[in-house]
Short mmCIF file of N, CA and C and ligand atoms in Angstrom, two decimals:
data_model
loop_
_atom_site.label_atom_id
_atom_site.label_comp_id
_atom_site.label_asym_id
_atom_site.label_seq_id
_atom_site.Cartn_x
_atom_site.Cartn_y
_atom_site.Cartn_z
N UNK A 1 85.84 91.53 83.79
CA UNK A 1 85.34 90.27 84.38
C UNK A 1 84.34 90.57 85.49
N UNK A 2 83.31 89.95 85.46
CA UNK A 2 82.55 89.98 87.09
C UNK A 2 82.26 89.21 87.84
N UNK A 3 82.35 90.16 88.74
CA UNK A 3 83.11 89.28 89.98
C UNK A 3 82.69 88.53 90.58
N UNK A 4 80.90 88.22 90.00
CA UNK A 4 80.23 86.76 90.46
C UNK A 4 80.79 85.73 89.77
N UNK A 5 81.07 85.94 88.79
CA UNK A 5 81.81 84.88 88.14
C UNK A 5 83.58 83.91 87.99
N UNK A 6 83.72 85.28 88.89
CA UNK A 6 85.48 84.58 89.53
C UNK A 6 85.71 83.71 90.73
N UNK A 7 85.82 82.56 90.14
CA UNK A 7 85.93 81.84 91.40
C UNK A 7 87.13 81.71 92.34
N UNK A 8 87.68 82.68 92.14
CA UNK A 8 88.83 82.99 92.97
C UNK A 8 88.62 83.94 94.30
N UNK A 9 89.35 83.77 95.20
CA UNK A 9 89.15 84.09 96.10
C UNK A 9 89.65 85.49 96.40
N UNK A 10 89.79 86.86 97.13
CA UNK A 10 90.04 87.79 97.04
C UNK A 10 90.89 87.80 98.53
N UNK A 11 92.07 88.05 98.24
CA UNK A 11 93.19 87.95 99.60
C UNK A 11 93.49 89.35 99.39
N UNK A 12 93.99 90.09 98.68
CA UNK A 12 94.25 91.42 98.65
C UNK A 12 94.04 92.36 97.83
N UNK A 13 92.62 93.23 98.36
CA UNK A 13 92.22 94.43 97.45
C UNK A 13 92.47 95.32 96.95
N UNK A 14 92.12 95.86 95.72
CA UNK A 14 92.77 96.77 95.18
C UNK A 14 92.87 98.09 95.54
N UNK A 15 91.82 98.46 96.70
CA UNK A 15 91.88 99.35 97.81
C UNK A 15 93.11 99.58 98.19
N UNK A 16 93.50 98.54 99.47
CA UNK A 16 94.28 98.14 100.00
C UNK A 16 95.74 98.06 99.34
N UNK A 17 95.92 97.38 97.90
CA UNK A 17 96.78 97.57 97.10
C UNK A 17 97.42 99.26 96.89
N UNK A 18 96.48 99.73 96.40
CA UNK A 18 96.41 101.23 96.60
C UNK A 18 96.79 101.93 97.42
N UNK A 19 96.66 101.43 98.70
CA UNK A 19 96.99 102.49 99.98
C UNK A 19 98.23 102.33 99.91
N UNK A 20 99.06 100.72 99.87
CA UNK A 20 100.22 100.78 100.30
C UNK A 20 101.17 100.89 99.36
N UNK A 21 100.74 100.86 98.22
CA UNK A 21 101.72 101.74 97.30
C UNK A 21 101.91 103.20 97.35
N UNK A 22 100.64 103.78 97.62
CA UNK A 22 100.95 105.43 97.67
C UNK A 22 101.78 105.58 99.01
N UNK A 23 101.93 105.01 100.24
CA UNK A 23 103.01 104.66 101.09
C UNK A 23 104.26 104.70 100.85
N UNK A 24 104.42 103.30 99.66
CA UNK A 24 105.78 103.27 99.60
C UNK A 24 106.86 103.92 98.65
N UNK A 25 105.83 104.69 97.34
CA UNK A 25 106.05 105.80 96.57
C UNK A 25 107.13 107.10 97.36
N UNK A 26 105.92 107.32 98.56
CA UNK A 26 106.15 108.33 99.24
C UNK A 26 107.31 108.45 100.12
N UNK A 27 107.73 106.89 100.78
CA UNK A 27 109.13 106.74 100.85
C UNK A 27 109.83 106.61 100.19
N UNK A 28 110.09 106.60 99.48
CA UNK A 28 111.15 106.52 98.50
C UNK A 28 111.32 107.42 97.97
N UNK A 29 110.33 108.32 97.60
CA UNK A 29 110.88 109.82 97.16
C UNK A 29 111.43 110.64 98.33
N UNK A 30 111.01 110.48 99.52
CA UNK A 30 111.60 110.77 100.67
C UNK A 30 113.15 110.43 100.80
N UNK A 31 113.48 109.34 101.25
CA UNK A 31 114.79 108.24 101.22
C UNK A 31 115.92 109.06 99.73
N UNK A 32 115.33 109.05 98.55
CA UNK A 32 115.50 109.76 97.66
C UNK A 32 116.29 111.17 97.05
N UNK A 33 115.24 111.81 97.82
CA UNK A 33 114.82 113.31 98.05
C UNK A 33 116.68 114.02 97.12
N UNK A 34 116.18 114.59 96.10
CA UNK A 34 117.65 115.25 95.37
C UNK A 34 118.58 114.67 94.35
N UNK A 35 117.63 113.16 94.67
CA UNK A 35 118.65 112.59 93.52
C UNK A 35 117.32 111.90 92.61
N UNK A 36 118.49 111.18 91.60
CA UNK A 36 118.10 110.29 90.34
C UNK A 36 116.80 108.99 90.44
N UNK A 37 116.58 108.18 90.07
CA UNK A 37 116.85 106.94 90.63
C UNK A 37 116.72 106.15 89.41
N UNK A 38 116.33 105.02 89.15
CA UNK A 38 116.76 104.13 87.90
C UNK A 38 115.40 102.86 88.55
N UNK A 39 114.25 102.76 88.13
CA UNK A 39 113.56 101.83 88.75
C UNK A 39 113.53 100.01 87.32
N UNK A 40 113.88 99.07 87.97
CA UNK A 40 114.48 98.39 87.36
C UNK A 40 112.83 97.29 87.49
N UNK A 41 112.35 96.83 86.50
CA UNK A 41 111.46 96.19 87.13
C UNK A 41 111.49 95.18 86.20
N UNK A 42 111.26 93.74 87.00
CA UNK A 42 111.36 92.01 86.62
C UNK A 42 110.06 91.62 86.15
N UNK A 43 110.51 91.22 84.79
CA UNK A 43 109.53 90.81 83.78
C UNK A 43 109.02 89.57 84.27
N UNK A 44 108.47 89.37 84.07
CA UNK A 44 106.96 89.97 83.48
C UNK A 44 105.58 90.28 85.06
N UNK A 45 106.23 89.64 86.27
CA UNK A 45 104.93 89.97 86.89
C UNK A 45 105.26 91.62 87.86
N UNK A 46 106.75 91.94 87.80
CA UNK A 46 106.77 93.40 87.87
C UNK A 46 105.64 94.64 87.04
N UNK A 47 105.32 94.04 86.00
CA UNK A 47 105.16 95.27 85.16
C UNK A 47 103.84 96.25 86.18
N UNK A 48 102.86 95.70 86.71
CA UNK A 48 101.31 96.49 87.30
C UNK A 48 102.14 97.06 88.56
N UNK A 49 102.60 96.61 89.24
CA UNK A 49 103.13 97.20 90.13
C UNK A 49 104.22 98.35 89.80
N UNK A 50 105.37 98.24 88.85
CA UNK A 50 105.72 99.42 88.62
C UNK A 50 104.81 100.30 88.16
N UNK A 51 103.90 100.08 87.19
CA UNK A 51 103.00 101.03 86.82
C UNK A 51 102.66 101.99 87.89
N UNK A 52 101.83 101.16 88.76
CA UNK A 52 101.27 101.97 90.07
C UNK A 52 102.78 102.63 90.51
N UNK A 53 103.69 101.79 91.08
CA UNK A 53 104.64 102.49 91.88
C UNK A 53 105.53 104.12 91.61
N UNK A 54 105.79 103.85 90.21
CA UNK A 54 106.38 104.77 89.56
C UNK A 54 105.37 106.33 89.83
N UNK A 55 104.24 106.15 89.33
CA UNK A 55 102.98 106.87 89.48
C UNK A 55 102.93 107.76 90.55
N UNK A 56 103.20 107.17 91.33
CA UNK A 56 103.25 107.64 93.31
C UNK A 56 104.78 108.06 93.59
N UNK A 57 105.64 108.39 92.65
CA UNK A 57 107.37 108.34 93.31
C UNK A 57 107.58 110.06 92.53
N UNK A 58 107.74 111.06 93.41
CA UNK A 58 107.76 112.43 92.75
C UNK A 58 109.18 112.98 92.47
N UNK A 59 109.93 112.00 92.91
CA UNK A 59 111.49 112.72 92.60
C UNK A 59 111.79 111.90 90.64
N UNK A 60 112.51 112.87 90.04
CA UNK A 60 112.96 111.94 88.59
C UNK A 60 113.23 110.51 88.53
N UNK A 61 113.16 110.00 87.56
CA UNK A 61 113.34 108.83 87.47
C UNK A 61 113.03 108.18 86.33
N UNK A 62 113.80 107.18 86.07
CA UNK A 62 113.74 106.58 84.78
C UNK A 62 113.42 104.78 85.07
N UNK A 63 113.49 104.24 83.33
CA UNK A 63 112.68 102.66 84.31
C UNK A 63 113.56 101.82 83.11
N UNK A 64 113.63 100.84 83.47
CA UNK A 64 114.23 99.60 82.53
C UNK A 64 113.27 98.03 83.08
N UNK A 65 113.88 97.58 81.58
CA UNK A 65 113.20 95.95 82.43
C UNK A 65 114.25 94.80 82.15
N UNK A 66 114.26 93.65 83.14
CA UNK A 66 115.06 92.71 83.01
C UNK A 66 114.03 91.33 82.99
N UNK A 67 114.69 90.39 82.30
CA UNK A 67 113.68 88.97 82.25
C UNK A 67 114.67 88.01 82.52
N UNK A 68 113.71 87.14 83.85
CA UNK A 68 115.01 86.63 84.00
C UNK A 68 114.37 84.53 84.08
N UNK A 69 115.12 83.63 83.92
CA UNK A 69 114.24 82.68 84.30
C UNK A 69 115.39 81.51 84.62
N UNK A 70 114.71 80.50 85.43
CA UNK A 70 115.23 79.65 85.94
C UNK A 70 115.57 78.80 85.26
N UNK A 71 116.91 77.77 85.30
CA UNK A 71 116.92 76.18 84.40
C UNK A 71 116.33 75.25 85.11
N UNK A 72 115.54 75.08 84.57
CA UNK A 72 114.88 73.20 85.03
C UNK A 72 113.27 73.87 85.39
N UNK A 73 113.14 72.55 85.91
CA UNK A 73 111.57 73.07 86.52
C UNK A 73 111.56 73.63 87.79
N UNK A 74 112.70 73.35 88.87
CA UNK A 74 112.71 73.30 90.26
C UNK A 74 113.78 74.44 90.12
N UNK A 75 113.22 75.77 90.56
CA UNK A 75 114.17 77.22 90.74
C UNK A 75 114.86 76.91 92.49
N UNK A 76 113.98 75.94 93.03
CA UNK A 76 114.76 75.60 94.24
C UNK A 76 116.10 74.55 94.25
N UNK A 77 115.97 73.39 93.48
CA UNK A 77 117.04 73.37 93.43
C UNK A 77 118.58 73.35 93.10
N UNK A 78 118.22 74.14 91.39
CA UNK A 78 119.18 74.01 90.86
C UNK A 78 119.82 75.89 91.60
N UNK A 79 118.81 77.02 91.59
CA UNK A 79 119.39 77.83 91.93
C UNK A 79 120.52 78.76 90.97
N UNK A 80 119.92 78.39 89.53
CA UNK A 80 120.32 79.20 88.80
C UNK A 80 119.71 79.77 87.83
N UNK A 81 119.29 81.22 87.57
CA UNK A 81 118.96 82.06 86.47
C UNK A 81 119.86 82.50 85.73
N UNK A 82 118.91 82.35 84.51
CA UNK A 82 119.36 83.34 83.20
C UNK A 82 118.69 84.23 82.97
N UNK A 83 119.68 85.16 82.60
CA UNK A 83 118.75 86.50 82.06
C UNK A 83 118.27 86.35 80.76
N UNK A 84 116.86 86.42 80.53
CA UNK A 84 116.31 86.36 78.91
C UNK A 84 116.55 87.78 78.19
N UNK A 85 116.50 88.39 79.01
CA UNK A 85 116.48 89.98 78.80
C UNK A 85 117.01 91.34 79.45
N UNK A 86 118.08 91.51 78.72
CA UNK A 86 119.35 92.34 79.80
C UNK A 86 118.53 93.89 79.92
N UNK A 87 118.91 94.47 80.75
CA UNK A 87 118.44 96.06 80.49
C UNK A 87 119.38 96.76 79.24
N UNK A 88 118.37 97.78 79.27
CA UNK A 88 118.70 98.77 77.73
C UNK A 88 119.94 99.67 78.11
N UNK A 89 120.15 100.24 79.15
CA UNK A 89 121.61 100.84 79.04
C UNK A 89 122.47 100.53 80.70
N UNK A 90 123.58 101.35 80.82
CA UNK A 90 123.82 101.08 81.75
C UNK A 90 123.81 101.51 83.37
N UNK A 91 123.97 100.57 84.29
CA UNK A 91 123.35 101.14 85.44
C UNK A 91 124.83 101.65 86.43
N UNK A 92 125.62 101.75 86.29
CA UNK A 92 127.06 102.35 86.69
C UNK A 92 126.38 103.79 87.46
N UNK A 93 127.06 104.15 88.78
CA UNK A 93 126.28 104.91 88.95
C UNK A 93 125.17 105.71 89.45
N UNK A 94 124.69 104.61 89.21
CA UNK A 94 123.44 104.91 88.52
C UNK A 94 122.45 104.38 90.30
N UNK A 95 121.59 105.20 90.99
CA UNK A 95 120.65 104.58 92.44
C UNK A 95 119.70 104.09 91.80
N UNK A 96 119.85 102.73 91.49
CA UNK A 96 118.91 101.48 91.40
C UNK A 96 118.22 100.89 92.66
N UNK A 97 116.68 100.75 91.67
CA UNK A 97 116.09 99.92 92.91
C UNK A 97 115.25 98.87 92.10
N UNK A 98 115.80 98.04 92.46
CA UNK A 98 114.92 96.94 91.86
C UNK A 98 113.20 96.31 91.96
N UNK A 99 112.59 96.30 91.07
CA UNK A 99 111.28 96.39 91.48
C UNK A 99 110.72 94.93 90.70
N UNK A 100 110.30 94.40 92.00
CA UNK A 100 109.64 93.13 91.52
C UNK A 100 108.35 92.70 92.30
N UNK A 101 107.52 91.91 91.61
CA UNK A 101 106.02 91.37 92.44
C UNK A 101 106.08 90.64 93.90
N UNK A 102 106.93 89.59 93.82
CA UNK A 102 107.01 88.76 94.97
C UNK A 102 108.47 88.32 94.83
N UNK A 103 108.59 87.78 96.48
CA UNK A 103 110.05 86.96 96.88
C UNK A 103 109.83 85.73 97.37
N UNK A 104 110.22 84.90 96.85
CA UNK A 104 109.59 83.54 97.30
C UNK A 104 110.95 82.79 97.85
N UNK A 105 111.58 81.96 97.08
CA UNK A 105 112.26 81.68 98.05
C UNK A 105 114.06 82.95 98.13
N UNK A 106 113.33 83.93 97.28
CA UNK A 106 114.44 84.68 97.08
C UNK A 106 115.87 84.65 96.05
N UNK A 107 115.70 83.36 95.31
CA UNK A 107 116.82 82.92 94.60
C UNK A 107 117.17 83.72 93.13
N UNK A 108 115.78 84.27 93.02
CA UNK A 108 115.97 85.14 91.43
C UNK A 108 116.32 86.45 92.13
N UNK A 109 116.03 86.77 93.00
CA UNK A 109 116.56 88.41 93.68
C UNK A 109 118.29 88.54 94.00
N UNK A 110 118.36 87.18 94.38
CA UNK A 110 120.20 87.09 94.53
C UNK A 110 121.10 87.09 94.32
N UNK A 111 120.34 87.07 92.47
CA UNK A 111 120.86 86.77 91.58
C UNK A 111 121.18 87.71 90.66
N UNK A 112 120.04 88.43 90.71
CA UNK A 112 119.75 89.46 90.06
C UNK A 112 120.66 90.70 90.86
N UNK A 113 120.90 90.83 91.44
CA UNK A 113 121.46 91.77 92.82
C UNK A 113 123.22 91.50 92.47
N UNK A 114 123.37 90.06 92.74
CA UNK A 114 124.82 89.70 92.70
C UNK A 114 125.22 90.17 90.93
N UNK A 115 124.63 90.06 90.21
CA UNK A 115 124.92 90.35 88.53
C UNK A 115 124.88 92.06 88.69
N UNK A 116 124.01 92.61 89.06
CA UNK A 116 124.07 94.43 89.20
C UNK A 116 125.11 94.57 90.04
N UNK A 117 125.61 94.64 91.32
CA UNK A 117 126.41 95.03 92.10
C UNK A 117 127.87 94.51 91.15
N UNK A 118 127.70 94.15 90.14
CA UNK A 118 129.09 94.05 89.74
C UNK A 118 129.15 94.58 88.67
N UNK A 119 128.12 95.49 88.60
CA UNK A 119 127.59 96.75 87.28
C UNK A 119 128.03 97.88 88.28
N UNK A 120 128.50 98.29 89.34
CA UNK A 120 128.63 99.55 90.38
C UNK A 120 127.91 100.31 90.09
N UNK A 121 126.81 100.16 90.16
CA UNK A 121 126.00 101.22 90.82
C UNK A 121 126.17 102.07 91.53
N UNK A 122 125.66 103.28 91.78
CA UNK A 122 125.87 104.39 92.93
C UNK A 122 125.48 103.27 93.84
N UNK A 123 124.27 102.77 94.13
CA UNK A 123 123.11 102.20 95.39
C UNK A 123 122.19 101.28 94.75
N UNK A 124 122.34 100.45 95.40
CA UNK A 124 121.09 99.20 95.40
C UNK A 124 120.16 99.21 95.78
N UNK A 125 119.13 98.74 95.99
CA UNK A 125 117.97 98.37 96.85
C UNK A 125 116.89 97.21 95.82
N UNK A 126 116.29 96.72 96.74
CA UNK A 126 114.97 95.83 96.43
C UNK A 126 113.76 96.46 96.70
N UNK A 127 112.88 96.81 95.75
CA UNK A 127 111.42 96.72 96.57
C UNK A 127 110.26 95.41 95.88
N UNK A 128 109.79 95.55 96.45
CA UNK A 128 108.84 94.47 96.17
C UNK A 128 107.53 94.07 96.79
N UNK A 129 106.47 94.45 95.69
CA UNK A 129 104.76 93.96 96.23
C UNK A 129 104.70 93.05 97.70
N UNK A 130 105.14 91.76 97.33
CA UNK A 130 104.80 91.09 98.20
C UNK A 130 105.86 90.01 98.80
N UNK A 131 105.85 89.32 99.75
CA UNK A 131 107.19 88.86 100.36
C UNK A 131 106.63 87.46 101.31
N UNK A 132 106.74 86.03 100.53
CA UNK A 132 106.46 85.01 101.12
C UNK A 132 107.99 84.28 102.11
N UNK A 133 107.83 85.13 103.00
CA UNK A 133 109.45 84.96 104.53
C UNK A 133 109.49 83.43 104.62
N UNK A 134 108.53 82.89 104.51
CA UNK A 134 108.37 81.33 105.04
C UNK A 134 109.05 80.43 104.18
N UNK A 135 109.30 80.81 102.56
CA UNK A 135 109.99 79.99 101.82
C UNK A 135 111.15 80.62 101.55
N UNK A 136 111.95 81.23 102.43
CA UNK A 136 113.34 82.29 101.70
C UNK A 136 114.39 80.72 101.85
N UNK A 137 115.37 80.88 101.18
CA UNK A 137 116.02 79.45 100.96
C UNK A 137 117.59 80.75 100.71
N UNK A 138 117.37 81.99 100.45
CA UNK A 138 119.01 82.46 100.66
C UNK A 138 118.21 84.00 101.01
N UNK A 139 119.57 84.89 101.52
CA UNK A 139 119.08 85.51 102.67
C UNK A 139 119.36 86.96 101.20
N UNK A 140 117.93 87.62 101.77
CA UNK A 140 117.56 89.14 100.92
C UNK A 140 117.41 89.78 101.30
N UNK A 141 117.93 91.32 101.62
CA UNK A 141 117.21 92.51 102.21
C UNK A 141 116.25 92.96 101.03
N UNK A 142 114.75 93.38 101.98
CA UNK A 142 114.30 94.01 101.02
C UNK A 142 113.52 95.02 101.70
N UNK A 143 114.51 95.89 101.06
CA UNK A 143 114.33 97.06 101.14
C UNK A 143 112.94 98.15 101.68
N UNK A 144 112.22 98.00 100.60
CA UNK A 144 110.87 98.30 100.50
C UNK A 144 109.57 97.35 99.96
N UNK A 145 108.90 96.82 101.46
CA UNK A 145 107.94 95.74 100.85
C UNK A 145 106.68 95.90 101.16
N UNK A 146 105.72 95.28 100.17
CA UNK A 146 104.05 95.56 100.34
C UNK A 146 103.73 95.33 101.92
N UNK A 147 103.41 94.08 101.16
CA UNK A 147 102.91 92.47 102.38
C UNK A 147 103.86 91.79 102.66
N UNK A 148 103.75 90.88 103.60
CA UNK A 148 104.20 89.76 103.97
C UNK A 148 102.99 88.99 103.76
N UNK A 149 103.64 87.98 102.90
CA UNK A 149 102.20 86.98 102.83
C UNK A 149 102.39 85.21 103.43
N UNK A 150 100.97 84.42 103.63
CA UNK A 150 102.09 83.18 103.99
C UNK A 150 102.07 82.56 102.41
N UNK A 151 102.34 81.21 102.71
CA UNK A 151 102.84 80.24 101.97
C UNK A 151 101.71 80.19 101.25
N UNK A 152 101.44 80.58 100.37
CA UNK A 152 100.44 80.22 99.43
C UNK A 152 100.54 80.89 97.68
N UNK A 153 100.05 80.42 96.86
CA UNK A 153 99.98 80.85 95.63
C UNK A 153 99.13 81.75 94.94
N UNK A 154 99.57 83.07 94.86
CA UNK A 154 98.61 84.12 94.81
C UNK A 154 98.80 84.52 92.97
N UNK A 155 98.20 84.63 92.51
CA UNK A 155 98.06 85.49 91.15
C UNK A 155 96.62 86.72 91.07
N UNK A 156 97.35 87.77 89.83
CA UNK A 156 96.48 88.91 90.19
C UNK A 156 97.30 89.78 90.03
N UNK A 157 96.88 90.91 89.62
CA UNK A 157 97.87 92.07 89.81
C UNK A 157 99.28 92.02 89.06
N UNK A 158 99.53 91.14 88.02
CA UNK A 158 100.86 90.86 87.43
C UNK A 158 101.40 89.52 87.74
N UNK A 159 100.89 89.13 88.53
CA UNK A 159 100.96 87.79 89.16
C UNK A 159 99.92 86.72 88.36
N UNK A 160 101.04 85.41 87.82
CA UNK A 160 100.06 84.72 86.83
C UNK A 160 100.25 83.61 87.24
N UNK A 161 99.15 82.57 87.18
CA UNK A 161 99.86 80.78 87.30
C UNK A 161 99.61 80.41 85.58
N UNK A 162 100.68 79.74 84.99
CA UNK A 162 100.68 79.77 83.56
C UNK A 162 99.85 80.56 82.70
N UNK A 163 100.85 81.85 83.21
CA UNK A 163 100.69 83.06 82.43
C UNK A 163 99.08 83.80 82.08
N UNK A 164 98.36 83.07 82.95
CA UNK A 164 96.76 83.38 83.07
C UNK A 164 96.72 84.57 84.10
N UNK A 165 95.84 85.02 84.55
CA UNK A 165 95.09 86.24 85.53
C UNK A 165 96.00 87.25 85.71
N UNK A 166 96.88 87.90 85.39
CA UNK A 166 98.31 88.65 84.93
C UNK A 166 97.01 89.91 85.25
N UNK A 167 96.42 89.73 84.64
CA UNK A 167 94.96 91.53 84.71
C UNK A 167 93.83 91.51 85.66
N UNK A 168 94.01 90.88 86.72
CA UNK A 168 93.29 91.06 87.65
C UNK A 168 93.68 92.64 88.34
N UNK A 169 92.92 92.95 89.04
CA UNK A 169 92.63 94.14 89.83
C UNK A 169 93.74 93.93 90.78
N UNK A 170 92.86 92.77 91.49
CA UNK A 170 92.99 92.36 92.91
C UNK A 170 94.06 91.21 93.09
N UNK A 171 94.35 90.72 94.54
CA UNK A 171 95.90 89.51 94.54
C UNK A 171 94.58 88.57 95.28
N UNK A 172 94.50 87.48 94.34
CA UNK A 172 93.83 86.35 94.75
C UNK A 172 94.47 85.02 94.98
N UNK A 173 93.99 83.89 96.19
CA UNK A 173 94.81 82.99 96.47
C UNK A 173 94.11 81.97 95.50
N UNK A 174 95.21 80.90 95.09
CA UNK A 174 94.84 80.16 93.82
C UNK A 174 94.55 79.02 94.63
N UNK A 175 93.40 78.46 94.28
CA UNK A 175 92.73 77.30 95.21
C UNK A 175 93.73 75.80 94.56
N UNK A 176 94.12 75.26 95.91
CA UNK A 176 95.05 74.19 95.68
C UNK A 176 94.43 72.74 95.03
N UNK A 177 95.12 71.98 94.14
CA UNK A 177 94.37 70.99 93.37
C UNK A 177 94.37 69.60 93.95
P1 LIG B 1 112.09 83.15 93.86
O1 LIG B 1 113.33 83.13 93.03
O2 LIG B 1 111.77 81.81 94.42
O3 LIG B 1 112.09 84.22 94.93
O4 LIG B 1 110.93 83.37 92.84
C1 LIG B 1 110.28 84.52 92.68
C2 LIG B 1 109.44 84.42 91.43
O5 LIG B 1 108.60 83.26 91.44
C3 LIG B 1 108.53 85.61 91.36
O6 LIG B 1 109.13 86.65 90.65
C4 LIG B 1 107.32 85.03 90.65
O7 LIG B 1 107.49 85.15 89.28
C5 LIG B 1 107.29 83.58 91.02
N1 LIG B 1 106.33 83.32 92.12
C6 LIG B 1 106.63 82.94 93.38
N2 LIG B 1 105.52 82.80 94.12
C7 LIG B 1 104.49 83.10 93.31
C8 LIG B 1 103.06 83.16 93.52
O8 LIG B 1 102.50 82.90 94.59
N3 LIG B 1 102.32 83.55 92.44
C9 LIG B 1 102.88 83.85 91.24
N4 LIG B 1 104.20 83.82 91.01
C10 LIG B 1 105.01 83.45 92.04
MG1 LIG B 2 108.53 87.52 88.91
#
């Protein structure tokens, strides 16, 4: 695509994208350091970011994916997911870290977390691209995070608004209607 022709706006470069993944790679193989890990990443706007992340993480490691989605239209207030798509084996064990694009109001991470921790895992954790604090509606550690971003609607980078711009480079803010 070029980039005179995107009328989207450019909030976070792929530069920039870049730097702070090779960052947080580097912790985590650190944090790590001797063991396994199991990188778990949430379909579908996980996938570019594990790509990169995995890339940058030098201790072993293996990857699975989970799909998970909300009932109704409003993930705020019914507050319940289903999994469309379980992982391929099991995580018992097993130092999981969950890898996803963004946390918005946090309700699919809580969920996702509360369903694994009753898989016993060796260790948990969250990481995650990007982290909108302003809409959390239940409370998440996370672990390892890009950005903090505000309240706004970003796609790009794995990040889609009806399943469009998923292959952008860059995290662009979606102009409000
Ligand atoms: P949560 O359960 O409210 O934390 O929802 C998180 C999910 O909502 C993310 O995994 C995204 O799929 C989606 N989401 C939230 N904010 C955005 C955004 O700004 N752009 C694209 N997807 C988003
Ligand atoms: Mg997602």
């Amino acid at each position: 695509m070029k980039k005179e022709k995107n009328p989207l706006k450019v909030f976070i470069t792929r530069e920039k994208i870049r730097e702070k993944i090779k960052e947080m790679g580097r912790k985590i193989s650190e944090d790590y350091e001797g063991k396994e890990i199991l990188l778990v990443c949430v379909l579908k706007g996980g996938i570019v970011f594990l790509a990169d992340l995995m890339r940058n993480i030098s201790i072993p490691l293996e990857i699975d994916f989970i799909a998970v989605s909300s009932y109704g239209a409003s993930t705020k207030t019914s507050g319940i997911v289903r999994i469309v798509k379980d992982l391929e084996s099991s995580i018992e064990n097993k130092h999981v870290i969950i890898v996803e694009d963004i946390v918005d109001t946090g309700l699919t991470l809580s969920y996702i977390e509360e369903i694994f921790e009753s898989r016993k895992p060796a260790s948990l954790k969250i990481c995650a691209l990007l982290d909108k604090k302003d809409r959390r509606l239940v409370k998440i550690k996370v672990d390892y995070l890009g950005f903090v971003i505000p309240d706004k609607f970003v796609v790009g980078y794995g990040l889609d608004y009806g399943e469009k711009y998923r292959n952008l480079a860059d995290i662009y803010i979606l102009p409000q209607e």
